[in-house]
Amino acid sequence: SQQGEEDPQALSIQEGENATMNCSYKTSINNLQWYRQNSGRGLVHLILIRSNEREKHSGRLRVTLDTSKKSSSLLITASRAADTASYFCATVGSGNTGKLIFGQGTTLQVKP
Amino acid sequence: KAGVTQTPRYLIKTRGQQVTLSCSPISGHRSVSWYQQTPGQGLQFLFEYFSETQRNKGNFPGRFSGRQFSNSRSEMNVSTLELGDSALYLCASSLRASGQNTGELFFGEGSRLTVL
């Protein structure tokens, strides 16, 4: 079963606006990762945040992690049409199982 | 450095047949994982291999199997195909070594299987 739940399921914004996606999970984690997928293609890793970190930045991306609420958010600033894709959070359990548990994803559409 | 390569990219099979999918990881990556993606169930972990050994397995029936070769290339096999096996099968490789937690995964473009 999926551990992560993402909110919203779909998001439509104009170019230049910010996009925020949220992810919730159920069990303790070692790290949480965000991936992007363009239209049924492979996933591309965006950013990884460890359980002892609260915030991380990478270019236009900002990720926060609140382990007390078991939630994370991904903020994309100054969005571009090329950011149109599905975004998934994935958790790695603290038990070192070697697998990622993915959320259902947020579909982002950025209109030019 | 070449990325993760999956073959074939697309294939169509009929119920009852079997299928073998292939994955070549990034050079130097010894860990290979497989995931199934469907509209209804999303992305689900199938199994992970490291140094030719299966380290983890997801909740899939025994019809789903895999293996890894000494050059880290991996194959997965699905026997007695069912309509519900139609999916995008994604392979990912990583630098994860034994005893380490999973970090960044590098995914291939996937093999899209349609079962008729």
XYZ file of C-alpha atoms in Angstrom:
228
model
C 0.000 0.000 0.000
C 1.115 3.544 -0.589
C 2.563 5.314 2.403
C 2.602 8.805 0.999
C -0.431 10.862 0.239
C -0.054 13.988 -1.792
C -2.132 17.085 -1.916
C -3.398 18.484 -4.171
C -3.838 15.723 -6.751
C -3.793 18.318 -9.511
C -2.616 21.902 -9.654
C -2.888 24.419 -12.475
C -1.049 27.744 -12.325
C 0.276 30.481 -14.592
C 3.897 30.807 -15.522
C 5.773 32.845 -12.952
C 3.579 31.773 -10.038
C 4.740 29.528 -7.227
C 3.545 25.953 -6.861
C 3.286 24.164 -3.531
C 2.728 20.440 -3.159
C 2.286 18.588 0.107
C 3.073 15.041 1.098
C 2.101 13.079 4.192
C 3.447 9.730 5.290
C 2.686 7.204 8.000
C 5.800 5.645 9.501
C 9.203 6.850 10.641
C 11.623 7.582 7.862
C 15.319 7.826 7.129
C 14.854 10.286 4.311
C 12.232 11.705 1.985
C 12.778 12.362 -1.701
C 10.930 14.207 -4.433
C 10.832 13.044 -8.043
C 9.414 14.480 -11.245
C 7.888 12.482 -14.078
C 7.081 13.840 -17.510
C 4.102 12.186 -19.188
C 4.678 8.485 -18.525
C 8.431 8.612 -18.804
C 11.051 7.768 -16.189
C 11.327 9.547 -12.877
C 13.930 12.211 -12.287
C 15.300 12.798 -8.802
C 14.854 16.372 -7.591
C 15.913 16.558 -3.981
C 16.498 14.440 -0.877
C 15.941 15.600 2.677
C 17.083 13.564 5.646
C 14.982 12.995 8.744
C 17.209 15.318 10.812
C 16.853 18.182 8.342
C 13.994 20.672 8.319
C 14.521 22.556 5.068
C 16.550 22.192 1.918
C 16.981 24.280 -1.218
C 18.037 23.419 -4.730
C 17.724 26.144 -7.348
C 14.027 27.084 -7.560
C 13.045 24.199 -5.300
C 12.497 24.382 -1.577
C 11.594 21.331 0.464
C 10.508 21.291 4.075
C 10.127 18.325 6.372
C 8.153 18.141 9.607
C 8.731 14.733 11.154
C 6.391 15.487 14.070
C 3.529 15.895 11.589
C 4.929 13.308 9.180
C 4.642 15.740 6.322
C 6.736 17.459 3.681
C 6.163 20.192 1.160
C 7.767 21.019 -2.162
C 7.745 24.615 -3.328
C 8.635 25.495 -6.910
C 9.195 29.213 -7.274
C 8.759 31.251 -10.450
C 7.320 28.276 -12.323
C 7.896 27.720 -16.034
C 5.908 25.827 -18.647
C 8.707 23.228 -18.613
C 7.830 22.447 -14.980
C 4.596 20.820 -16.178
C 4.867 17.245 -14.922
C 3.796 14.902 -12.144
C 5.629 15.219 -8.852
C 6.018 12.368 -6.388
C 7.275 12.214 -2.861
C 8.949 8.996 -1.789
C 10.008 7.857 1.641
C 12.768 5.558 2.751
C 11.887 3.772 5.964
C 14.186 3.872 8.960
C 14.520 0.094 8.740
C 16.920 0.267 5.807
C 14.707 -1.787 3.525
C 16.217 -0.367 0.368
C 12.885 0.518 -1.149
C 11.108 3.788 -1.814
C 7.444 4.117 -0.976
C 5.816 6.591 -3.315
C 2.842 8.849 -2.909
C 0.155 9.070 -5.563
C 1.639 12.236 -6.973
C 0.570 15.757 -7.838
C 0.001 16.662 -11.479
C 1.202 20.191 -12.103
C 0.221 22.174 -15.162
C 1.972 25.474 -15.764
C 0.240 27.591 -18.389
C 2.393 29.906 -20.503
C 28.009 8.570 -18.489
C 25.110 6.651 -20.004
C 21.885 6.511 -18.022
C 19.763 3.535 -17.086
C 18.671 1.673 -20.201
C 15.532 -0.416 -20.353
C 14.453 -2.689 -23.183
C 12.056 -3.101 -24.774
C 10.330 0.271 -24.415
C 6.950 -1.010 -25.538
C 5.490 -4.464 -25.846
C 2.128 -6.110 -26.265
C 1.373 -9.567 -24.947
C -1.722 -11.694 -24.512
C -3.023 -13.250 -21.321
C -1.162 -16.364 -20.281
C 2.065 -15.428 -22.009
C 5.244 -14.493 -20.224
C 7.509 -11.492 -20.622
C 11.117 -10.634 -19.821
C 12.238 -7.046 -19.347
C 15.846 -5.954 -19.297
C 17.658 -3.187 -17.448
C 21.236 -1.946 -17.759
C 22.186 0.255 -14.810
C 24.535 3.200 -14.799
C 28.126 2.050 -14.887
C 29.380 1.497 -11.355
C 25.924 1.116 -9.834
C 25.478 -2.270 -8.255
C 21.991 -1.808 -6.833
C 19.041 -2.252 -9.182
C 15.396 -1.871 -8.211
C 12.199 -2.469 -10.123
C 8.897 -0.629 -9.754
C 5.493 -1.094 -11.326
C 3.425 1.969 -12.160
C -0.300 1.776 -12.870
C -3.001 4.464 -12.825
C -4.857 2.685 -10.031
C -2.062 1.584 -7.705
C 0.579 4.159 -8.523
C 4.247 3.301 -8.094
C 4.859 0.055 -6.268
C 8.147 -1.577 -5.347
C 8.773 -4.969 -6.911
C 12.284 -5.962 -5.812
C 15.856 -4.845 -5.335
C 19.039 -6.618 -6.327
C 22.606 -6.060 -5.218
C 25.576 -8.118 -6.314
C 23.329 -10.729 -7.921
C 21.309 -11.200 -4.719
C 17.718 -10.170 -4.149
C 17.762 -7.997 -1.041
C 14.149 -6.887 -0.846
C 10.876 -7.940 -2.365
C 7.543 -6.164 -2.585
C 4.071 -7.623 -2.218
C 3.689 -9.190 -5.621
C 2.762 -12.772 -6.487
C 5.384 -15.331 -7.391
C 4.652 -14.789 -11.084
C 6.935 -11.786 -10.782
C 10.590 -12.686 -10.567
C 13.910 -11.143 -11.323
C 17.601 -11.687 -11.375
C 20.824 -9.767 -11.598
C 23.942 -10.731 -13.490
C 27.575 -10.278 -12.550
C 27.785 -7.106 -14.656
C 24.871 -5.655 -12.611
C 22.439 -5.880 -15.502
C 19.052 -7.079 -14.353
C 16.029 -8.770 -15.824
C 12.539 -9.202 -14.519
C 10.102 -11.832 -15.685
C 6.353 -12.009 -15.417
C 4.786 -15.361 -16.161
C 1.170 -16.227 -16.930
C 0.311 -12.638 -17.721
C -2.972 -11.166 -16.544
C -4.776 -8.074 -17.803
C -3.898 -6.312 -14.552
C -0.194 -6.654 -15.295
C -0.507 -3.921 -17.899
C 1.733 -1.204 -16.547
C 4.855 0.846 -16.923
C 7.738 -1.117 -15.420
C 10.532 1.105 -14.208
C 14.058 0.091 -13.374
C 16.289 2.226 -11.186
C 19.907 1.972 -10.204
C 21.831 3.522 -7.353
C 25.143 3.595 -5.590
C 23.535 2.079 -2.494
C 25.869 -0.471 -1.002
C 25.093 -3.182 1.471
C 24.013 -1.739 4.795
C 23.380 1.742 3.468
C 20.085 3.538 3.327
C 18.600 4.267 -0.037
C 19.578 7.591 -1.517
C 18.950 8.966 -4.958
C 17.617 6.535 -7.538
C 18.320 6.931 -11.237
C 15.408 5.692 -13.310
C 15.215 4.393 -16.839
C 12.472 5.419 -19.245
C 10.510 2.281 -18.497
C 9.020 -0.626 -20.393
C 5.342 -0.180 -21.140
C 3.608 -3.541 -21.135
C 0.114 -3.979 -22.510
C -1.632 -7.285 -21.875
C -4.575 -8.081 -24.149
